[in-house]
Amino acid sequence: MHVYIYDSFLNQKKYEKVTARIETRITDLGLNGKINRLGPMKNINDLISNEIKRGAKTITAVGNDETICRAINSMAGSEVPLGIIPISKEKNSIAASLGIGLEEEACDVLSARRIIKLDLGKANNFYFLANASIANRGTTIEINKHYSIEILEDGEVGIVNLGADNKSLPENINSNPQDGILELFIKTKQSKTFLKKLTGQSIFPFKKLTIVNRHHPVVLDGTIKINSPIEISVEKQALNVIVGKERGF
């Protein structure tokens, strides 16, 4: 059974036409199934867990990056693949990096059913697919227990698994969500190569580190905020995802 999770913002009247087109395309492709619409009274974790227990063949997140982030935190470790139907270009950089077109085009990707296993970043008990970030000031990073970096300048610490938002990433980053490694970079207003001064390289690959900041949370995929101390690691091949041919890795 195919299960579709519609994000709550799609309950707005302005999205009626696009969701109707998607449902028509899904039916034409023989992919019709159960539609669940999120709302104040529906918990996505319980919903997805129950659908997997009932034998869902695919769980498809319909919405944007935030929808995907919440879905993966319910599906990590499951063999059931995640499908994605992005609605509008806004806040849908993850789908684009996975080679998934918008709306009806995404239905064709679902039909092709090209499934690959992806690594996930793990921050304490939460997961992220694309990236995690935190404000620089007041942040201390302990890398692989060998040394620590304390950042005093304004800017941002970025941790990348999937290079979804290329505009905010260093030019030479080459993230691959199948290599078992995460990449760390530090941006400051004064210098774009702050980390290079410390390590000899502008991108620092790692498998585990700890972040401490008493004043700012770590933000996962622009959605989930968690307070420190936070241990960040990579969970290898933790998620099956239906992807397109034009993916960025």
PDB file of C-alpha atoms in Angstrom:
ATOM      1  CA  MET A   1       0.000   0.000   0.000  1.00  0.00           C
ATOM      2  CA  HIS A   2       1.205   3.486  -0.891  1.00  0.00           C
ATOM      3  CA  VAL A   3       0.789   6.018   1.916  1.00  0.00           C
ATOM      4  CA  TYR A   4       0.918   9.777   1.334  1.00  0.00           C
ATOM      5  CA  ILE A   5       1.566  12.247   4.162  1.00  0.00           C
ATOM      6  CA  TYR A   6       0.274  15.723   3.288  1.00  0.00           C
ATOM      7  CA  ASP A   7       1.830  18.508   5.357  1.00  0.00           C
ATOM      8  CA  SER A   8      -0.602  20.728   7.238  1.00  0.00           C
ATOM      9  CA  PHE A   9       0.094  23.793   5.061  1.00  0.00           C
ATOM     10  CA  LEU A  10      -1.525  21.938   2.154  1.00  0.00           C
ATOM     11  CA  ASN A  11      -4.877  22.229   3.941  1.00  0.00           C
ATOM     12  CA  GLN A  12      -5.012  25.838   2.691  1.00  0.00           C
ATOM     13  CA  LYS A  13      -7.462  26.430  -0.142  1.00  0.00           C
ATOM     14  CA  LYS A  14      -4.759  27.784  -2.485  1.00  0.00           C
ATOM     15  CA  TYR A  15      -3.204  24.308  -2.697  1.00  0.00           C
ATOM     16  CA  GLU A  16      -6.400  22.501  -3.730  1.00  0.00           C
ATOM     17  CA  LYS A  17      -5.642  22.619  -7.455  1.00  0.00           C
ATOM     18  CA  VAL A  18      -2.061  21.373  -7.195  1.00  0.00           C
ATOM     19  CA  THR A  19      -2.976  18.504  -4.870  1.00  0.00           C
ATOM     20  CA  ALA A  20      -5.828  17.554  -7.218  1.00  0.00           C
ATOM     21  CA  ARG A  21      -3.377  17.419 -10.149  1.00  0.00           C
ATOM     22  CA  ILE A  22      -0.998  15.274  -8.133  1.00  0.00           C
ATOM     23  CA  GLU A  23      -3.764  12.867  -7.141  1.00  0.00           C
ATOM     24  CA  THR A  24      -4.845  12.543 -10.773  1.00  0.00           C
ATOM     25  CA  ARG A  25      -1.280  11.792 -11.854  1.00  0.00           C
ATOM     26  CA  ILE A  26      -0.833   9.264  -9.041  1.00  0.00           C
ATOM     27  CA  THR A  27      -4.005   7.475 -10.129  1.00  0.00           C
ATOM     28  CA  ASP A  28      -2.898   7.457 -13.784  1.00  0.00           C
ATOM     29  CA  LEU A  29       0.373   5.805 -12.734  1.00  0.00           C
ATOM     30  CA  GLY A  30      -1.376   3.201 -10.589  1.00  0.00           C
ATOM     31  CA  LEU A  31       0.161   4.574  -7.401  1.00  0.00           C
ATOM     32  CA  ASN A  32      -3.011   5.613  -5.634  1.00  0.00           C
ATOM     33  CA  GLY A  33      -3.216   4.770  -1.957  1.00  0.00           C
ATOM     34  CA  LYS A  34      -4.034   6.200   1.434  1.00  0.00           C
ATOM     35  CA  ILE A  35      -3.796   9.952   2.031  1.00  0.00           C
ATOM     36  CA  ASN A  36      -3.121  11.271   5.534  1.00  0.00           C
ATOM     37  CA  ARG A  37      -3.401  15.008   6.101  1.00  0.00           C
ATOM     38  CA  LEU A  38      -1.393  16.390   9.000  1.00  0.00           C
ATOM     39  CA  GLY A  39      -3.035  18.787  11.411  1.00  0.00           C
ATOM     40  CA  PRO A  40      -2.983  19.858  15.057  1.00  0.00           C
ATOM     41  CA  MET A  41      -4.442  16.535  16.218  1.00  0.00           C
ATOM     42  CA  LYS A  42      -2.244  14.238  14.104  1.00  0.00           C
ATOM     43  CA  ASN A  43       1.236  13.285  15.286  1.00  0.00           C
ATOM     44  CA  ILE A  44       3.464  12.394  12.333  1.00  0.00           C
ATOM     45  CA  ASN A  45       5.579   9.959  14.361  1.00  0.00           C
ATOM     46  CA  ASP A  46       2.579   7.916  15.479  1.00  0.00           C
ATOM     47  CA  LEU A  47       0.990   8.146  12.041  1.00  0.00           C
ATOM     48  CA  ILE A  48       4.024   6.833  10.154  1.00  0.00           C
ATOM     49  CA  SER A  49       4.768   4.175  12.765  1.00  0.00           C
ATOM     50  CA  ASN A  50       1.212   2.842  12.520  1.00  0.00           C
ATOM     51  CA  GLU A  51       1.221   2.837   8.709  1.00  0.00           C
ATOM     52  CA  ILE A  52       4.495   0.895   8.620  1.00  0.00           C
ATOM     53  CA  LYS A  53       3.019  -1.666  11.033  1.00  0.00           C
ATOM     54  CA  ARG A  54       0.019  -2.000   8.709  1.00  0.00           C
ATOM     55  CA  GLY A  55       2.339  -2.931   5.841  1.00  0.00           C
ATOM     56  CA  ALA A  56       2.899   0.325   3.943  1.00  0.00           C
ATOM     57  CA  LYS A  57       4.928  -0.271   0.781  1.00  0.00           C
ATOM     58  CA  THR A  58       6.035   3.361   0.531  1.00  0.00           C
ATOM     59  CA  ILE A  59       5.675   6.433   2.737  1.00  0.00           C
ATOM     60  CA  THR A  60       5.605   9.584   0.609  1.00  0.00           C
ATOM     61  CA  ALA A  61       6.085  13.013   2.174  1.00  0.00           C
ATOM     62  CA  VAL A  62       4.125  15.673   0.281  1.00  0.00           C
ATOM     63  CA  GLY A  63       5.255  19.193   1.150  1.00  0.00           C
ATOM     64  CA  ASN A  64       8.718  20.678   1.627  1.00  0.00           C
ATOM     65  CA  ASP A  65      12.051  20.249   3.455  1.00  0.00           C
ATOM     66  CA  GLU A  66      10.331  20.491   6.827  1.00  0.00           C
ATOM     67  CA  THR A  67       7.973  17.658   5.889  1.00  0.00           C
ATOM     68  CA  ILE A  68      10.941  15.507   4.879  1.00  0.00           C
ATOM     69  CA  CYS A  69      12.809  16.271   8.104  1.00  0.00           C
ATOM     70  CA  ARG A  70       9.882  15.208  10.257  1.00  0.00           C
ATOM     71  CA  ALA A  71       9.324  12.080   8.146  1.00  0.00           C
ATOM     72  CA  ILE A  72      12.910  10.838   8.359  1.00  0.00           C
ATOM     73  CA  ASN A  73      12.817  11.144  12.138  1.00  0.00           C
ATOM     74  CA  SER A  74       9.971   8.630  12.066  1.00  0.00           C
ATOM     75  CA  MET A  75      11.494   6.348   9.417  1.00  0.00           C
ATOM     76  CA  ALA A  76      15.213   6.080  10.233  1.00  0.00           C
ATOM     77  CA  GLY A  77      16.222   2.426  10.303  1.00  0.00           C
ATOM     78  CA  SER A  78      13.076   1.221   8.536  1.00  0.00           C
ATOM     79  CA  GLU A  79      13.293  -0.725   5.283  1.00  0.00           C
ATOM     80  CA  VAL A  80      10.194   1.056   3.953  1.00  0.00           C
ATOM     81  CA  PRO A  81      11.348   3.640   1.381  1.00  0.00           C
ATOM     82  CA  LEU A  82      10.620   7.336   1.617  1.00  0.00           C
ATOM     83  CA  GLY A  83       9.085   8.986  -1.427  1.00  0.00           C
ATOM     84  CA  ILE A  84       8.973  12.761  -1.851  1.00  0.00           C
ATOM     85  CA  ILE A  85       6.566  15.056  -3.691  1.00  0.00           C
ATOM     86  CA  PRO A  86       7.767  18.666  -3.299  1.00  0.00           C
ATOM     87  CA  ILE A  87       5.181  21.434  -3.547  1.00  0.00           C
ATOM     88  CA  SER A  88       6.602  24.682  -5.025  1.00  0.00           C
ATOM     89  CA  LYS A  89      10.293  25.595  -5.265  1.00  0.00           C
ATOM     90  CA  GLU A  90      10.352  27.369  -1.913  1.00  0.00           C
ATOM     91  CA  LYS A  91      12.010  25.335   0.868  1.00  0.00           C
ATOM     92  CA  ASN A  92      12.501  22.298  -1.344  1.00  0.00           C
ATOM     93  CA  SER A  93      16.262  22.118  -1.796  1.00  0.00           C
ATOM     94  CA  ILE A  94      16.448  18.542  -0.462  1.00  0.00           C
ATOM     95  CA  ALA A  95      14.167  17.186  -3.185  1.00  0.00           C
ATOM     96  CA  ALA A  96      16.134  19.066  -5.852  1.00  0.00           C
ATOM     97  CA  SER A  97      19.416  17.540  -4.630  1.00  0.00           C
ATOM     98  CA  LEU A  98      17.832  14.097  -4.856  1.00  0.00           C
ATOM     99  CA  GLY A  99      16.882  14.703  -8.488  1.00  0.00           C
ATOM    100  CA  ILE A 100      13.169  14.994  -7.748  1.00  0.00           C
ATOM    101  CA  GLY A 101      11.146  17.487  -9.769  1.00  0.00           C
ATOM    102  CA  LEU A 102       8.172  19.431  -8.509  1.00  0.00           C
ATOM    103  CA  GLU A 103       4.654  18.151  -8.052  1.00  0.00           C
ATOM    104  CA  GLU A 104       3.517  15.968 -11.013  1.00  0.00           C
ATOM    105  CA  GLU A 105       7.126  15.388 -12.096  1.00  0.00           C
ATOM    106  CA  ALA A 106       7.812  13.842  -8.700  1.00  0.00           C
ATOM    107  CA  CYS A 107       5.055  11.302  -9.342  1.00  0.00           C
ATOM    108  CA  ASP A 108       7.047   9.981 -12.306  1.00  0.00           C
ATOM    109  CA  VAL A 109      10.066   9.544 -10.006  1.00  0.00           C
ATOM    110  CA  LEU A 110       7.877   7.534  -7.625  1.00  0.00           C
ATOM    111  CA  SER A 111       6.731   5.365 -10.517  1.00  0.00           C
ATOM    112  CA  ALA A 112      10.317   4.616 -11.606  1.00  0.00           C
ATOM    113  CA  ARG A 113      11.002   3.495  -8.004  1.00  0.00           C
ATOM    114  CA  ARG A 114      14.762   4.016  -8.069  1.00  0.00           C
ATOM    115  CA  ILE A 115      15.638   3.258  -4.433  1.00  0.00           C
ATOM    116  CA  ILE A 116      19.009   3.940  -2.810  1.00  0.00           C
ATOM    117  CA  LYS A 117      20.213   3.793   0.780  1.00  0.00           C
ATOM    118  CA  LEU A 118      21.359   7.096   2.278  1.00  0.00           C
ATOM    119  CA  ASP A 119      23.315   7.986   5.388  1.00  0.00           C
ATOM    120  CA  LEU A 120      21.690  10.245   7.943  1.00  0.00           C
ATOM    121  CA  GLY A 121      23.281  12.678  10.326  1.00  0.00           C
ATOM    122  CA  LYS A 122      22.363  11.994  13.940  1.00  0.00           C
ATOM    123  CA  ALA A 123      22.219  14.705  16.602  1.00  0.00           C
ATOM    124  CA  ASN A 124      21.592  13.073  19.973  1.00  0.00           C
ATOM    125  CA  ASN A 125      18.325  11.213  19.282  1.00  0.00           C
ATOM    126  CA  PHE A 126      17.286  13.209  16.210  1.00  0.00           C
ATOM    127  CA  TYR A 127      18.188  12.802  12.535  1.00  0.00           C
ATOM    128  CA  PHE A 128      18.905  15.115   9.612  1.00  0.00           C
ATOM    129  CA  LEU A 129      19.306  14.357   5.931  1.00  0.00           C
ATOM    130  CA  ALA A 130      20.854  17.554   4.555  1.00  0.00           C
ATOM    131  CA  ASN A 131      22.538  19.636   7.251  1.00  0.00           C
ATOM    132  CA  ALA A 132      22.766  20.916  10.793  1.00  0.00           C
ATOM    133  CA  SER A 133      23.759  24.453  11.783  1.00  0.00           C
ATOM    134  CA  ILE A 134      24.408  26.619  14.831  1.00  0.00           C
ATOM    135  CA  ALA A 135      25.533  30.189  15.477  1.00  0.00           C
ATOM    136  CA  ASN A 136      29.306  30.564  15.876  1.00  0.00           C
ATOM    137  CA  ARG A 137      29.529  32.796  18.914  1.00  0.00           C
ATOM    138  CA  GLY A 138      29.884  30.804  22.104  1.00  0.00           C
ATOM    139  CA  THR A 139      30.183  27.477  20.295  1.00  0.00           C
ATOM    140  CA  THR A 140      32.812  24.925  21.270  1.00  0.00           C
ATOM    141  CA  ILE A 141      33.430  21.948  18.990  1.00  0.00           C
ATOM    142  CA  GLU A 142      35.182  18.811  20.178  1.00  0.00           C
ATOM    143  CA  ILE A 143      36.323  16.845  17.130  1.00  0.00           C
ATOM    144  CA  ASN A 144      36.940  13.114  17.407  1.00  0.00           C
ATOM    145  CA  LYS A 145      38.129  13.726  21.017  1.00  0.00           C
ATOM    146  CA  HIS A 146      41.529  14.884  19.706  1.00  0.00           C
ATOM    147  CA  TYR A 147      41.105  18.648  19.990  1.00  0.00           C
ATOM    148  CA  SER A 148      38.504  21.365  20.393  1.00  0.00           C
ATOM    149  CA  ILE A 149      37.693  24.651  18.666  1.00  0.00           C
ATOM    150  CA  GLU A 150      36.125  27.583  20.488  1.00  0.00           C
ATOM    151  CA  ILE A 151      34.627  30.196  18.165  1.00  0.00           C
ATOM    152  CA  LEU A 152      34.422  33.817  19.264  1.00  0.00           C
ATOM    153  CA  GLU A 153      33.472  35.491  15.973  1.00  0.00           C
ATOM    154  CA  ASP A 154      29.968  35.885  14.561  1.00  0.00           C
ATOM    155  CA  GLY A 155      28.948  33.517  11.798  1.00  0.00           C
ATOM    156  CA  GLU A 156      27.720  29.965  11.449  1.00  0.00           C
ATOM    157  CA  VAL A 157      28.893  26.404  11.933  1.00  0.00           C
ATOM    158  CA  GLY A 158      27.601  24.053   9.261  1.00  0.00           C
ATOM    159  CA  ILE A 159      27.562  20.259   9.208  1.00  0.00           C
ATOM    160  CA  VAL A 160      26.680  18.699   5.879  1.00  0.00           C
ATOM    161  CA  ASN A 161      25.483  15.252   4.861  1.00  0.00           C
ATOM    162  CA  LEU A 162      23.704  16.199   1.622  1.00  0.00           C
ATOM    163  CA  GLY A 163      24.643  19.423  -0.180  1.00  0.00           C
ATOM    164  CA  ALA A 164      21.078  20.630  -0.583  1.00  0.00           C
ATOM    165  CA  ASP A 165      21.485  24.415  -0.286  1.00  0.00           C
ATOM    166  CA  ASN A 166      24.541  25.066  -2.459  1.00  0.00           C
ATOM    167  CA  LYS A 167      24.285  28.848  -2.135  1.00  0.00           C
ATOM    168  CA  SER A 168      25.340  28.705   1.513  1.00  0.00           C
ATOM    169  CA  LEU A 169      28.049  26.042   1.120  1.00  0.00           C
ATOM    170  CA  PRO A 170      31.766  26.460   0.419  1.00  0.00           C
ATOM    171  CA  GLU A 171      32.633  26.039  -3.257  1.00  0.00           C
ATOM    172  CA  ASN A 172      34.896  23.039  -2.694  1.00  0.00           C
ATOM    173  CA  ILE A 173      32.542  20.966  -0.561  1.00  0.00           C
ATOM    174  CA  ASN A 174      31.833  17.542  -2.027  1.00  0.00           C
ATOM    175  CA  SER A 175      29.281  15.982   0.279  1.00  0.00           C
ATOM    176  CA  ASN A 176      27.939  12.535  -0.502  1.00  0.00           C
ATOM    177  CA  PRO A 177      25.200  10.986   1.664  1.00  0.00           C
ATOM    178  CA  GLN A 178      26.543   7.508   0.885  1.00  0.00           C
ATOM    179  CA  ASP A 179      30.189   7.845   1.989  1.00  0.00           C
ATOM    180  CA  GLY A 180      29.764   7.393   5.749  1.00  0.00           C
ATOM    181  CA  ILE A 181      31.248  10.833   6.453  1.00  0.00           C
ATOM    182  CA  LEU A 182      29.909  14.254   7.437  1.00  0.00           C
ATOM    183  CA  GLU A 183      31.607  17.566   6.577  1.00  0.00           C
ATOM    184  CA  LEU A 184      32.161  20.452   8.977  1.00  0.00           C
ATOM    185  CA  PHE A 185      32.736  24.039   7.901  1.00  0.00           C
ATOM    186  CA  ILE A 186      32.838  27.315   9.810  1.00  0.00           C
ATOM    187  CA  LYS A 187      31.843  30.622   8.235  1.00  0.00           C
ATOM    188  CA  THR A 188      32.652  33.968   9.826  1.00  0.00           C
ATOM    189  CA  LYS A 189      32.029  37.511   8.661  1.00  0.00           C
ATOM    190  CA  GLN A 190      35.758  38.213   8.675  1.00  0.00           C
ATOM    191  CA  SER A 191      36.914  35.089   6.877  1.00  0.00           C
ATOM    192  CA  LYS A 192      35.367  32.314   4.822  1.00  0.00           C
ATOM    193  CA  THR A 193      38.358  30.069   5.531  1.00  0.00           C
ATOM    194  CA  PHE A 194      38.544  30.238   9.327  1.00  0.00           C
ATOM    195  CA  LEU A 195      38.718  26.483   9.694  1.00  0.00           C
ATOM    196  CA  LYS A 196      41.510  26.273   7.125  1.00  0.00           C
ATOM    197  CA  LYS A 197      43.782  28.267   9.443  1.00  0.00           C
ATOM    198  CA  LEU A 198      43.289  25.616  12.119  1.00  0.00           C
ATOM    199  CA  THR A 199      43.309  22.358  10.166  1.00  0.00           C
ATOM    200  CA  GLY A 200      44.974  23.074   6.838  1.00  0.00           C
ATOM    201  CA  GLN A 201      41.733  22.596   4.970  1.00  0.00           C
ATOM    202  CA  SER A 202      38.510  24.536   4.609  1.00  0.00           C
ATOM    203  CA  ILE A 203      36.320  21.428   4.916  1.00  0.00           C
ATOM    204  CA  PHE A 204      36.820  19.002   7.777  1.00  0.00           C
ATOM    205  CA  PRO A 205      35.422  15.471   7.270  1.00  0.00           C
ATOM    206  CA  PHE A 206      34.436  13.638  10.443  1.00  0.00           C
ATOM    207  CA  LYS A 207      32.373  10.774  11.813  1.00  0.00           C
ATOM    208  CA  LYS A 208      31.657  12.099  15.296  1.00  0.00           C
ATOM    209  CA  LEU A 209      31.930  15.398  17.184  1.00  0.00           C
ATOM    210  CA  THR A 210      30.372  17.211  20.111  1.00  0.00           C
ATOM    211  CA  ILE A 211      28.930  20.738  20.063  1.00  0.00           C
ATOM    212  CA  VAL A 212      28.395  22.869  23.157  1.00  0.00           C
ATOM    213  CA  ASN A 213      26.691  26.271  23.186  1.00  0.00           C
ATOM    214  CA  ARG A 214      24.716  27.477  26.196  1.00  0.00           C
ATOM    215  CA  HIS A 215      22.842  30.163  24.270  1.00  0.00           C
ATOM    216  CA  HIS A 216      21.989  28.792  20.816  1.00  0.00           C
ATOM    217  CA  PRO A 217      20.377  25.546  19.587  1.00  0.00           C
ATOM    218  CA  VAL A 218      21.494  23.342  16.730  1.00  0.00           C
ATOM    219  CA  VAL A 219      18.969  23.444  13.874  1.00  0.00           C
ATOM    220  CA  LEU A 220      18.452  20.271  11.829  1.00  0.00           C
ATOM    221  CA  ASP A 221      17.413  20.700   8.181  1.00  0.00           C
ATOM    222  CA  GLY A 222      16.078  24.146   9.083  1.00  0.00           C
ATOM    223  CA  THR A 223      13.322  22.525  11.148  1.00  0.00           C
ATOM    224  CA  ILE A 224      14.137  20.790  14.434  1.00  0.00           C
ATOM    225  CA  LYS A 225      15.925  22.738  17.184  1.00  0.00           C
ATOM    226  CA  ILE A 226      17.823  20.923  19.936  1.00  0.00           C
ATOM    227  CA  ASN A 227      19.856  22.274  22.830  1.00  0.00           C
ATOM    228  CA  SER A 228      23.456  21.356  23.608  1.00  0.00           C
ATOM    229  CA  PRO A 229      25.492  19.454  24.496  1.00  0.00           C
ATOM    230  CA  ILE A 230      24.944  17.590  21.242  1.00  0.00           C
ATOM    231  CA  GLU A 231      26.837  14.615  19.911  1.00  0.00           C
ATOM    232  CA  ILE A 232      26.706  14.549  16.124  1.00  0.00           C
ATOM    233  CA  SER A 233      27.541  11.391  14.217  1.00  0.00           C
ATOM    234  CA  VAL A 234      26.729   9.636  10.962  1.00  0.00           C
ATOM    235  CA  GLU A 235      24.255   6.766  10.755  1.00  0.00           C
ATOM    236  CA  LYS A 236      25.312   4.747   7.721  1.00  0.00           C
ATOM    237  CA  GLN A 237      22.692   3.571   5.210  1.00  0.00           C
ATOM    238  CA  ALA A 238      19.899   4.468   7.609  1.00  0.00           C
ATOM    239  CA  LEU A 239      17.184   5.396   5.120  1.00  0.00           C
ATOM    240  CA  ASN A 240      15.830   4.032   1.838  1.00  0.00           C
ATOM    241  CA  VAL A 241      14.832   6.894  -0.464  1.00  0.00           C
ATOM    242  CA  ILE A 242      13.253   6.986  -3.919  1.00  0.00           C
ATOM    243  CA  VAL A 243      15.443   9.330  -5.984  1.00  0.00           C
ATOM    244  CA  GLY A 244      15.634  10.736  -9.497  1.00  0.00           C
ATOM    245  CA  LYS A 245      18.291  10.222 -12.155  1.00  0.00           C
ATOM    246  CA  GLU A 246      19.531  13.816 -11.889  1.00  0.00           C
ATOM    247  CA  ARG A 247      20.511  13.677  -8.234  1.00  0.00           C
ATOM    248  CA  GLY A 248      23.528  15.713  -7.135  1.00  0.00           C
ATOM    249  CA  PHE A 249      25.808  12.864  -6.004  1.00  0.00           C
TER     250      PHE A 249
END
